[in-house]
PDB file of C-alpha atoms and ligand atoms in Angstrom:
ATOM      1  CA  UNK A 297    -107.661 -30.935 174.863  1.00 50.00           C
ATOM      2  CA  UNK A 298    -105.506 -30.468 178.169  1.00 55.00           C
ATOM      3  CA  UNK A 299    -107.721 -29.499 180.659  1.00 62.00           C
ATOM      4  CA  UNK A 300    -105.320 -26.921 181.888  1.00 76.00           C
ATOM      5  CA  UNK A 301    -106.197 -24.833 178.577  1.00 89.00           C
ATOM      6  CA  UNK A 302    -108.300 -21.798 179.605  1.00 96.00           C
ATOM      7  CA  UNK A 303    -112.276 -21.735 178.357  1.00 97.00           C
ATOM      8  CA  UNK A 304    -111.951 -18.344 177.458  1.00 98.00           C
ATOM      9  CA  UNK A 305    -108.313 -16.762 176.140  1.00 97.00           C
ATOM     10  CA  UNK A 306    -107.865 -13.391 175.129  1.00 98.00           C
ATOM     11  CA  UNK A 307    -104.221 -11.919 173.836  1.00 97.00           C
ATOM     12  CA  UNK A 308    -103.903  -8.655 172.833  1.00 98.00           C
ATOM     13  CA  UNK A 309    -107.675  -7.612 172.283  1.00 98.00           C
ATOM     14  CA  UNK A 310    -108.081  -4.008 171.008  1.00 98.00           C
ATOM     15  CA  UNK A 311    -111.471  -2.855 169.792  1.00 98.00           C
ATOM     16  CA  UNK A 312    -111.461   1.270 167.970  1.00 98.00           C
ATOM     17  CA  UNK A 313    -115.165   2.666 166.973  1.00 97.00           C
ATOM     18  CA  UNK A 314    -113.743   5.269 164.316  1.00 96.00           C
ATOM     19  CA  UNK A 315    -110.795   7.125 166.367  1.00 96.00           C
ATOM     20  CA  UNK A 316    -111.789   6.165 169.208  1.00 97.00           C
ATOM     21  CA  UNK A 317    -110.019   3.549 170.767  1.00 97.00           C
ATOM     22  CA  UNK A 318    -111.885   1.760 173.470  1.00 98.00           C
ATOM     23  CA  UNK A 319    -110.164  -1.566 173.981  1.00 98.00           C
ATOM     24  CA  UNK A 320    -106.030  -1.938 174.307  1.00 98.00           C
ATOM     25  CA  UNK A 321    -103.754  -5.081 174.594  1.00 98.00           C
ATOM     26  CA  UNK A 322    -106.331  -6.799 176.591  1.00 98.00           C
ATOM     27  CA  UNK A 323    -105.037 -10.429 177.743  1.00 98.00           C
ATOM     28  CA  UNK A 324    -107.184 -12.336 179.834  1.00 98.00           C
ATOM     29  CA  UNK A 325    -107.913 -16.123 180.826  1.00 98.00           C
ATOM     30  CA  UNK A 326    -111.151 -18.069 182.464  1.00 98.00           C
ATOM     31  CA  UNK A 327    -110.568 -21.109 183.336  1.00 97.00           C
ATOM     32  CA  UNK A 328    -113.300 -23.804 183.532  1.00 97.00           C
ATOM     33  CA  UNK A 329    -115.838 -22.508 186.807  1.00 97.00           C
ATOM     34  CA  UNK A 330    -114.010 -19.652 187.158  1.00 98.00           C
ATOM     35  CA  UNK A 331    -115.659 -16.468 188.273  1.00 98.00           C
ATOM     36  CA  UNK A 332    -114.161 -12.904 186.697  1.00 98.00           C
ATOM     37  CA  UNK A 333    -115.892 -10.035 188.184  1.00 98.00           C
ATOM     38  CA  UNK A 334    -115.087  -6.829 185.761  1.00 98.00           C
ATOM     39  CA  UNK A 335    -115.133  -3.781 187.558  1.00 98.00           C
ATOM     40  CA  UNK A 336    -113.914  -0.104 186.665  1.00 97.00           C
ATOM     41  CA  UNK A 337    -115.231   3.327 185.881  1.00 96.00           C
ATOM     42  CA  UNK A 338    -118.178   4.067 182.862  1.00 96.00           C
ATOM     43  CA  UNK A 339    -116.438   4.063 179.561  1.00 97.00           C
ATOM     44  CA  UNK A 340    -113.697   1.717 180.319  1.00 98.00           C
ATOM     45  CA  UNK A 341    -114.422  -0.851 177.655  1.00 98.00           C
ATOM     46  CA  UNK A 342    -116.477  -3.480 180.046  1.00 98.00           C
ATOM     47  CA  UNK A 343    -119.294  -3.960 178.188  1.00 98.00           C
ATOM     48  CA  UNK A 344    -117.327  -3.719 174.944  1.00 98.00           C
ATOM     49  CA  UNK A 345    -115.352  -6.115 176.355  1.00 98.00           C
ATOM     50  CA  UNK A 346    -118.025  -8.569 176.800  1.00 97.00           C
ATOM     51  CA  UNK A 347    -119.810  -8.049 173.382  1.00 96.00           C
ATOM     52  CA  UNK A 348    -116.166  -8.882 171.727  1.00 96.00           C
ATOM     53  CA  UNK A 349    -116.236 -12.183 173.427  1.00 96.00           C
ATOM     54  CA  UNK A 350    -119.549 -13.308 172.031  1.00 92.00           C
ATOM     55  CA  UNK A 351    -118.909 -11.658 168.872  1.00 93.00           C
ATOM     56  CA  UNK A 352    -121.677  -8.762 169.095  1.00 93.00           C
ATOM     57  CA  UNK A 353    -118.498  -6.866 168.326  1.00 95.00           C
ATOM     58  CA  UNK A 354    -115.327  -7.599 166.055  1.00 94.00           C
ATOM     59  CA  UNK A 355    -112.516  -6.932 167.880  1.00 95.00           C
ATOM     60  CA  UNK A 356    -109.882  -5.347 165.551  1.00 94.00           C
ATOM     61  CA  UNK A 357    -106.730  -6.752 167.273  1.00 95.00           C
ATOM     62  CA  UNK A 358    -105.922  -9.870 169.163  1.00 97.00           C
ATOM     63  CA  UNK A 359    -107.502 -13.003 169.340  1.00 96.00           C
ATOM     64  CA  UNK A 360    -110.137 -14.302 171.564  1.00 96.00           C
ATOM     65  CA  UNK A 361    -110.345 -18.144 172.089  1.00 95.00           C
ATOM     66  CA  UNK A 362    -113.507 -20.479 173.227  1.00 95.00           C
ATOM     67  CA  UNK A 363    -111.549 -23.478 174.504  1.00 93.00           C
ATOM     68  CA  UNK A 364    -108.991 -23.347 172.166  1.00 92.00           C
ATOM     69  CA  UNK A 365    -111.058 -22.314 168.987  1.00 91.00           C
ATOM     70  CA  UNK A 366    -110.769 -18.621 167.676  1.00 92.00           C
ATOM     71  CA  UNK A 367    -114.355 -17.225 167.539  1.00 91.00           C
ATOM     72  CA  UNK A 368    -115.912 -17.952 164.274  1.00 86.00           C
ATOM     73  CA  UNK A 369    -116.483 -15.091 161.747  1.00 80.00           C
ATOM     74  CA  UNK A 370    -120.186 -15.984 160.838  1.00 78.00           C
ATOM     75  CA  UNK A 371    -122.914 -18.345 159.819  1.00 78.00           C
ATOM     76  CA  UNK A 372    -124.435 -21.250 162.318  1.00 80.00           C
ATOM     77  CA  UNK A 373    -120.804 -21.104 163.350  1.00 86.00           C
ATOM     78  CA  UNK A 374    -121.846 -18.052 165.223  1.00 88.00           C
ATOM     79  CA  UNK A 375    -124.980 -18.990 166.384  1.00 85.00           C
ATOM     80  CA  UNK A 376    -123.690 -21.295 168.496  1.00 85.00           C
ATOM     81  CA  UNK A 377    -121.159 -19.906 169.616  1.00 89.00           C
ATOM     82  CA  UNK A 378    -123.605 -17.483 171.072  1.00 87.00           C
ATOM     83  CA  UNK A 379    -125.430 -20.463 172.010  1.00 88.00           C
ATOM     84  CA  UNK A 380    -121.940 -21.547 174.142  1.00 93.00           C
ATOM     85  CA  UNK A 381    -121.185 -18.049 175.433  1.00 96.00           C
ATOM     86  CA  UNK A 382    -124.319 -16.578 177.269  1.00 95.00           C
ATOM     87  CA  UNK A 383    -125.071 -13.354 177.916  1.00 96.00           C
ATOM     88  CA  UNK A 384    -127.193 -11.480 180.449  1.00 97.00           C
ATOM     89  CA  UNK A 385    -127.358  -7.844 179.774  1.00 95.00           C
ATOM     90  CA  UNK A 386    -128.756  -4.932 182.061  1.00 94.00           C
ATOM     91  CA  UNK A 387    -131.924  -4.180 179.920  1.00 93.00           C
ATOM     92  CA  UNK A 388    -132.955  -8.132 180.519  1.00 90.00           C
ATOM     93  CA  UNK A 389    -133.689  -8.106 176.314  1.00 92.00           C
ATOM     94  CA  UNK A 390    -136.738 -10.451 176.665  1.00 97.00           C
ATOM     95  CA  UNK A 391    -138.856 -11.029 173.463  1.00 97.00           C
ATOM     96  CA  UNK A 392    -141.363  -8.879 174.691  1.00 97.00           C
ATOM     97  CA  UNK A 393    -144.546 -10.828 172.533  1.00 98.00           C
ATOM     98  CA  UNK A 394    -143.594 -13.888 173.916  1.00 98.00           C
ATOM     99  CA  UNK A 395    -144.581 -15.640 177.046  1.00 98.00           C
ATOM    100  CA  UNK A 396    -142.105 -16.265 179.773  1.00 98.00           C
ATOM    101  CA  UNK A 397    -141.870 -19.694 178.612  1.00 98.00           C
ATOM    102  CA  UNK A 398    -142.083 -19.177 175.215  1.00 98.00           C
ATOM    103  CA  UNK A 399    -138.930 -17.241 175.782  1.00 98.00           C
ATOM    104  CA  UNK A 400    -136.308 -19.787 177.568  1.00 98.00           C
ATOM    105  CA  UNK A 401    -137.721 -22.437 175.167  1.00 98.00           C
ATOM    106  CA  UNK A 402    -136.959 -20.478 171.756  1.00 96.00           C
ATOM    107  CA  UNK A 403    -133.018 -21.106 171.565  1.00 94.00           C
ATOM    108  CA  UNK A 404    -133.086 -24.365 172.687  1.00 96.00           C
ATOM    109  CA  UNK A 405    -135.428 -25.224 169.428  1.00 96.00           C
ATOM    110  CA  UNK A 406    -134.187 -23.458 167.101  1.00 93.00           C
ATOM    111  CA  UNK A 407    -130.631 -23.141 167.923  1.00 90.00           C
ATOM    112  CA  UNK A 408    -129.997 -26.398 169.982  1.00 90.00           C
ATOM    113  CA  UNK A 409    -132.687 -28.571 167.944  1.00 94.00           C
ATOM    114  CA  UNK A 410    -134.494 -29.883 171.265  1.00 96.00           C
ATOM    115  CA  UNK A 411    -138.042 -30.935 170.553  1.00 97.00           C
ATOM    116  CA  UNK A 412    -140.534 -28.556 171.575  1.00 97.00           C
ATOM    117  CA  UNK A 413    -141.448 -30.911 174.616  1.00 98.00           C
ATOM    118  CA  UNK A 414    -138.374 -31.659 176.200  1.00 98.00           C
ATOM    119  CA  UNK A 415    -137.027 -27.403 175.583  1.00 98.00           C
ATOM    120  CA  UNK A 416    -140.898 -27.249 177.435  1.00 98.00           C
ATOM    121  CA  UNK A 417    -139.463 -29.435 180.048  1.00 98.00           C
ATOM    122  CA  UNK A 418    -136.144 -27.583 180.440  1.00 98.00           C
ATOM    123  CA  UNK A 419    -137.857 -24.204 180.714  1.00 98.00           C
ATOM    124  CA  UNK A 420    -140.087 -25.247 183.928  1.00 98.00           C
ATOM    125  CA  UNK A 421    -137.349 -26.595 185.105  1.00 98.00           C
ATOM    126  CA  UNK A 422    -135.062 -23.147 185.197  1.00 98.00           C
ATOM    127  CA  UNK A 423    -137.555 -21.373 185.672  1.00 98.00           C
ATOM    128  CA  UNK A 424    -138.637 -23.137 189.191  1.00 98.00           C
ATOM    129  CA  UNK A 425    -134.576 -22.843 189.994  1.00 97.00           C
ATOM    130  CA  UNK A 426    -134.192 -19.202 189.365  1.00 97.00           C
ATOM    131  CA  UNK A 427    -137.767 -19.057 191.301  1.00 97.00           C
ATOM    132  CA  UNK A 428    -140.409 -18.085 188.769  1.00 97.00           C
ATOM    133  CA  UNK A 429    -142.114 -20.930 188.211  1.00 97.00           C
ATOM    134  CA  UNK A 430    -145.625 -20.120 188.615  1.00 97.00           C
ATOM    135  CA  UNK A 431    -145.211 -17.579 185.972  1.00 98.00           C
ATOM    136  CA  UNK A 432    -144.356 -19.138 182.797  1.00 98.00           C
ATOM    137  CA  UNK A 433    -147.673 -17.913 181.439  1.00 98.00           C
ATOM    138  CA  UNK A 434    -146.860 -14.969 181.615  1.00 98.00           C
ATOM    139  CA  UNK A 435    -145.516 -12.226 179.492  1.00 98.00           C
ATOM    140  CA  UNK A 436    -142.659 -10.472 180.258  1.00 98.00           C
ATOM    141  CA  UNK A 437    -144.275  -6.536 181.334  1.00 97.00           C
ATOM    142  CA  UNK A 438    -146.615  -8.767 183.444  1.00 98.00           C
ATOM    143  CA  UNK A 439    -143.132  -9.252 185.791  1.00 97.00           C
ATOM    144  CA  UNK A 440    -141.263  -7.211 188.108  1.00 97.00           C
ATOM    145  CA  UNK A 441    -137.957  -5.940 186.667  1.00 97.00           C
ATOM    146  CA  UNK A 442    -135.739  -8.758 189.054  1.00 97.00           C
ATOM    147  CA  UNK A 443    -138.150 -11.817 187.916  1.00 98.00           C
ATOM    148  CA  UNK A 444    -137.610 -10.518 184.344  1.00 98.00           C
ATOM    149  CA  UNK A 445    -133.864 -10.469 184.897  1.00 97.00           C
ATOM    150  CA  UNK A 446    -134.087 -13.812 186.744  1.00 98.00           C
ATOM    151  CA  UNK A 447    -136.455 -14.825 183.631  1.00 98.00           C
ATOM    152  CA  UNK A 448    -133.165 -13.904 181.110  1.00 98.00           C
ATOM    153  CA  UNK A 449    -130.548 -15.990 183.318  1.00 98.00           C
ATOM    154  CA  UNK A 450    -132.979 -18.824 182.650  1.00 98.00           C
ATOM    155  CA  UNK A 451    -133.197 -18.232 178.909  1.00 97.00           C
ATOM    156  CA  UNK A 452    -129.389 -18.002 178.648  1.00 97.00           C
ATOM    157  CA  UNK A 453    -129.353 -21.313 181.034  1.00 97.00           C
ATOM    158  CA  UNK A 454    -131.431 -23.069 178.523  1.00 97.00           C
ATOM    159  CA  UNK A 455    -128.573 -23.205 176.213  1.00 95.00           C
ATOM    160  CA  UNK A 456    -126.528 -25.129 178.071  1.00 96.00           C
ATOM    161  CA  UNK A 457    -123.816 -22.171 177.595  1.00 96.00           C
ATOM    162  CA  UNK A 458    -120.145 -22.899 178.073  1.00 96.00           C
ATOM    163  CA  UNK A 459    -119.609 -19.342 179.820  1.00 97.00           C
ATOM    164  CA  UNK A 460    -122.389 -16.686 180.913  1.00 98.00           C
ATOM    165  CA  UNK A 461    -121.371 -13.217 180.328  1.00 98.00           C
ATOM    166  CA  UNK A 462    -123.210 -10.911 182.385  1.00 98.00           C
ATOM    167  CA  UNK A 463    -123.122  -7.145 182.038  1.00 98.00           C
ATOM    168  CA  UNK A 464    -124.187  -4.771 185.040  1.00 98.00           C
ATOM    169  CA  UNK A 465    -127.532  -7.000 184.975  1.00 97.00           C
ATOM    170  CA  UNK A 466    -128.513  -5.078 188.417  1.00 97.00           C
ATOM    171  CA  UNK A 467    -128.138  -1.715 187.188  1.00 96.00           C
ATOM    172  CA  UNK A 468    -131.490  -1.174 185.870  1.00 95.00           C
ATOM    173  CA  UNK A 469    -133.525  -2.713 189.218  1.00 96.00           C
ATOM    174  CA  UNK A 470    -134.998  -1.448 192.491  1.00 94.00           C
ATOM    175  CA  UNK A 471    -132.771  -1.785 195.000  1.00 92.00           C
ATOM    176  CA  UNK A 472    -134.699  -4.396 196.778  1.00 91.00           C
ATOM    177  CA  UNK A 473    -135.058  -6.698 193.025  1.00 95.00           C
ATOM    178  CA  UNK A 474    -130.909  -6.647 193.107  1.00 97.00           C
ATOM    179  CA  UNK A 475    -130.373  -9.508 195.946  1.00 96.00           C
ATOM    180  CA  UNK A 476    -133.037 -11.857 194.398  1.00 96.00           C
ATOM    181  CA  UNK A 477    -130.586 -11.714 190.813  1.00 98.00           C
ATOM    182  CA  UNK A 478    -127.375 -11.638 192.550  1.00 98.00           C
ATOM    183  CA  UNK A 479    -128.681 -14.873 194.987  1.00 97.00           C
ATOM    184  CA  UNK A 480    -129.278 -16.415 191.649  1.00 97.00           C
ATOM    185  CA  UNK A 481    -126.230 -15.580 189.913  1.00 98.00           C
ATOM    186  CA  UNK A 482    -123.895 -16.789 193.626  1.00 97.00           C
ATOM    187  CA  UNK A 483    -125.790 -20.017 193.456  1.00 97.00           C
ATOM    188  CA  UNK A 484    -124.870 -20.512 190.019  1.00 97.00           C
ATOM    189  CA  UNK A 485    -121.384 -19.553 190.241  1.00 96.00           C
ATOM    190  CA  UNK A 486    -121.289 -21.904 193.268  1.00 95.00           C
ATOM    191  CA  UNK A 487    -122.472 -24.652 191.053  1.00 95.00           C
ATOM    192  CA  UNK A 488    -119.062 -24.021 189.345  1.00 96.00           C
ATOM    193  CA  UNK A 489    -120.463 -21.711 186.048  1.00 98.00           C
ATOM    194  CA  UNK A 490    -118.160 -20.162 184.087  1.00 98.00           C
ATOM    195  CA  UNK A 491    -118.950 -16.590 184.655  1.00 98.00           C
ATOM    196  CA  UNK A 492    -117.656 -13.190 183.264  1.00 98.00           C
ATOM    197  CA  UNK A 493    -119.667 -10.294 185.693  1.00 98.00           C
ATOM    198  CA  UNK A 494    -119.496  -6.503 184.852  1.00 98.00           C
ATOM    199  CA  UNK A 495    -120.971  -5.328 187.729  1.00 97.00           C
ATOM    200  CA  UNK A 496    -121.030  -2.385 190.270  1.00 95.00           C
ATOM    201  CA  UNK A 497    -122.170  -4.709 193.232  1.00 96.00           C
ATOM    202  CA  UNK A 498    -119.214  -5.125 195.022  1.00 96.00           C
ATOM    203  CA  UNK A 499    -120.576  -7.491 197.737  1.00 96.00           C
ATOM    204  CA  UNK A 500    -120.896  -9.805 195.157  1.00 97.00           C
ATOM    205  CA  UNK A 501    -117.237  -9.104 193.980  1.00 97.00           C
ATOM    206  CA  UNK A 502    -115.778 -10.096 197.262  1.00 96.00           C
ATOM    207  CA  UNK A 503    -117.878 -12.794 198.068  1.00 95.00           C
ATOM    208  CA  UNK A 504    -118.271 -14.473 194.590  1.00 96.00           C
ATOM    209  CA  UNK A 505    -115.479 -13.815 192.537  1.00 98.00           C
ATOM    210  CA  UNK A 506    -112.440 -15.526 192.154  1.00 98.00           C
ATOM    211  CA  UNK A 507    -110.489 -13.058 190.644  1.00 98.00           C
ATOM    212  CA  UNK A 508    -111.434  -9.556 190.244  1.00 98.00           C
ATOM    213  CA  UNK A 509    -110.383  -7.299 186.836  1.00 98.00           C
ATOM    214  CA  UNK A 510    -109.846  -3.601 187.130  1.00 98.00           C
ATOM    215  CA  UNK A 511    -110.621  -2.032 183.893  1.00 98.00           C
ATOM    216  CA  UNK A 512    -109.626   1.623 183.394  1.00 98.00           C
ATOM    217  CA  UNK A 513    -109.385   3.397 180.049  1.00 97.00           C
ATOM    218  CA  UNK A 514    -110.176   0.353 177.248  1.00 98.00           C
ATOM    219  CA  UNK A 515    -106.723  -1.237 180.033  1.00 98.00           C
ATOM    220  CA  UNK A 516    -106.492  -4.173 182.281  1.00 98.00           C
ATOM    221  CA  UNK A 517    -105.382  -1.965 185.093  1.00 98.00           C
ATOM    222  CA  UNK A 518    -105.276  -4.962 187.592  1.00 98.00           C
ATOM    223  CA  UNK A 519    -106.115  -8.439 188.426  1.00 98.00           C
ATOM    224  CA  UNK A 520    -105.956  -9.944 192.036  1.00 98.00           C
ATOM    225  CA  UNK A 521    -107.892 -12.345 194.218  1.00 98.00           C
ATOM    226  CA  UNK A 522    -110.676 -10.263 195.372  1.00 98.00           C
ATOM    227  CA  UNK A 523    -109.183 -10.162 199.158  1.00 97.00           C
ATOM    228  CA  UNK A 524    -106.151  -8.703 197.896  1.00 98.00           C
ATOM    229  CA  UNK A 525    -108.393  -6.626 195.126  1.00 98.00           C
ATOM    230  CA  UNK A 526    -110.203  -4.582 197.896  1.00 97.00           C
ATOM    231  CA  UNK A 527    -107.245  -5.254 200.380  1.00 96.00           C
ATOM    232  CA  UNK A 528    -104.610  -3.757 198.992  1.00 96.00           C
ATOM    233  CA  UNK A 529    -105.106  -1.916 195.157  1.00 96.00           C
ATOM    234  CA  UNK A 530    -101.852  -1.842 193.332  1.00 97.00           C
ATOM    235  CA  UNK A 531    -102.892   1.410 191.352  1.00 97.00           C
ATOM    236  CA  UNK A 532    -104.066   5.012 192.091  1.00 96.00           C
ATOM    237  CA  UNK A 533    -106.958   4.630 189.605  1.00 96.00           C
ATOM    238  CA  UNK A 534    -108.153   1.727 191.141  1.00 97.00           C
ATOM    239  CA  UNK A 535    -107.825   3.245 194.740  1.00 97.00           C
ATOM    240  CA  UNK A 536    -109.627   6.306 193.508  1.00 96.00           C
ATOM    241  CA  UNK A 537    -112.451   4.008 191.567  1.00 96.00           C
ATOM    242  CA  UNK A 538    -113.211   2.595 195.465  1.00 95.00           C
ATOM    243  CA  UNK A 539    -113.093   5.419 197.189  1.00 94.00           C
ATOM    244  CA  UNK A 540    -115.911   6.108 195.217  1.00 92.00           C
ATOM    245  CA  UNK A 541    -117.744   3.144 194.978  1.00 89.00           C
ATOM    246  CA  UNK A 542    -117.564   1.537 198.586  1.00 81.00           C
TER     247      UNK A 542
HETATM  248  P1  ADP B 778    -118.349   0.569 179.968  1.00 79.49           P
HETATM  249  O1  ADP B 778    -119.198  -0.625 179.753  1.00 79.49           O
HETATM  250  O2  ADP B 778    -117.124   0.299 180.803  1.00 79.49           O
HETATM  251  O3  ADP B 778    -119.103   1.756 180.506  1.00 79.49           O
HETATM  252  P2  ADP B 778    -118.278   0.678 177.095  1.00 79.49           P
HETATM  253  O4  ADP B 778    -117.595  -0.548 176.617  1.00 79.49           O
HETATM  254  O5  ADP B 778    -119.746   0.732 177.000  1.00 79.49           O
HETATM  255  O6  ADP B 778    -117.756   1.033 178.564  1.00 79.49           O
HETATM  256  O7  ADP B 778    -117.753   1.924 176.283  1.00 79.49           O
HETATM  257  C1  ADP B 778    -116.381   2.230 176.161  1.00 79.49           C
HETATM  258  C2  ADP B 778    -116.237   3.428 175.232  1.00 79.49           C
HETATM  259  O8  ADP B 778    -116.619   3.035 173.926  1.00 79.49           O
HETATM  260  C3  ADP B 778    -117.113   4.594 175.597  1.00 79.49           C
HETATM  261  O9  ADP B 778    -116.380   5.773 175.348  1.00 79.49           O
HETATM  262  C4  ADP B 778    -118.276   4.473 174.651  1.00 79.49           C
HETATM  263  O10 ADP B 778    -118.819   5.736 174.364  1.00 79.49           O
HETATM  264  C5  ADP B 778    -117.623   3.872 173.418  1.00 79.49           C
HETATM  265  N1  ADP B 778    -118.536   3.035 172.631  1.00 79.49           N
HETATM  266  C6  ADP B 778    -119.150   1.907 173.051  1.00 79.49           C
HETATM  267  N2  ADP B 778    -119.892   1.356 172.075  1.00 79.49           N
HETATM  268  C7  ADP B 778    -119.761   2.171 171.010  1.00 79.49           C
HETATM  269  C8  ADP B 778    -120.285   2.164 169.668  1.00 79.49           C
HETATM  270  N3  ADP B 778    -121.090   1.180 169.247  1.00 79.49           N
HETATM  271  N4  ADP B 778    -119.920   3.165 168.846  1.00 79.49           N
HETATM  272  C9  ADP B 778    -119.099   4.144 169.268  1.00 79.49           C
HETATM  273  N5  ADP B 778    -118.576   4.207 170.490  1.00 79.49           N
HETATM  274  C10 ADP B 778    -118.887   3.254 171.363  1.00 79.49           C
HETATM  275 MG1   MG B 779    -121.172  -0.972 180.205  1.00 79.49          MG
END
């Protein structure tokens, strides 16, 4: 494999539900520690975006690419490639019967095949790094809504993913839970994670991203170094989407 290929490679992705069409002639490339922050009105295909890269959705045109292989159609082939492309979604989606533990250990065992003790092992482990250690006891309602989030970056950790998707995964917290998930989620992309971010936090945009994808109407409407992103927007949409936002 030439290490110039890109870990994730999209050409000509277009996703319909019915008539509606949500995603059009979306190209797009991550390369290997690369961080894509995807930004852009409600309803412009981000999050549909994301779930057609780890196959929650089919996209209907195109082709989308995991280091060279087109995503599989089914079967263990798609577990792990859910197991290599990790997602962190805005409603955290923690097993809610299962201990905080419990839940960063389960993929690891039964997707990954680790023994119980050493996905035990791994688990305290990310769990002391994304700082909730002391509560791996726990159960999920027992935690505030950041250390649950911070909980579900673990879990998708514990995979060992290729890529982390994350989608708007500070919408649904406090204001003062959102810096304790975004510290996380710099220190990992300063680790040199693969990262695909739908988010509204454009702090984090600026000072984490590498390149920064303007999504408007299912469209790649632009994509620029953050400093020229937020320096200088190429499109009225996109000058109009940070008027509002900043
Ligand atoms: P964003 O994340 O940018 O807000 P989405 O990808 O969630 O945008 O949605 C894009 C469009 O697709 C919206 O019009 C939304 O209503 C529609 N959509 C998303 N998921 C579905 C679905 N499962 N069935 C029908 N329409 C959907
Ligand atoms: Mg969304």
């Amino acid at each position: 494999m030439s290490t110039d290929q890109p870990l994730v490679r999209l050409r000509g992705v277009g996703k319909s539900f019915g008539s509606a069409r949500v995603l059009t002639g979306i190209d797009l490339d991550v390369r290997r520690g690369e961080v894509v922050v995807v930004i852009g009105p409600s309803g412009s295909g981000k999050s549909t975006l994301c779930r057609c890269v780890n196959r929650l959705e089919t996209a209907d045109e195109g082709s989308i690419e995991i280091e060279g292989r087109p995503l599989p159609a089914e079967g263990a082939d798609l577990a792990r490639l859910r197991a290599d492309v990790g997602m962190v979604f805005q409603s955290f989606n923690l097993f809610a019967h299962k201990t905080v533990r419990d839940n960063v250990m389960l993929g690891p065992v039964r997707v990954r095949g680790l023994s119980r003790a050493d996905a035990r092992k791994r688990a305290e482990e990310l769990l002391e790094r994304v700082g909730v250690g002391a509560h791996g006891d726990k159960y999920p309602a027992q935690l505030s809504g950041g250390q649950q989030q911070r909980v579900a970056i673990a879990r998708a950790l514990a995979m060992e993913p290729r890529v982390l998707l994350f989608d708007e995964p500070t919408s649904a917290l406090d204001p003062e839970m959102i810096h304790e998930v975004l510290d996380v989620m710099t220190a990992l992309a300063a680790e040199g994670m693969t990262m695909i971010v739908v988010t509204h936090e454009m702090g984090f945009a600026r000072k984490a991203a590498d390149r920064v994808v303007f999504m408007a109407e299912g469209r790649i409407a632009e994509s620029a170094a953050p400093e020229d992103f937020f320096g200088s927007p190429q499109t009225e949409r996109a000058r109009d989407f940070l008027a509002r936002v900043l």
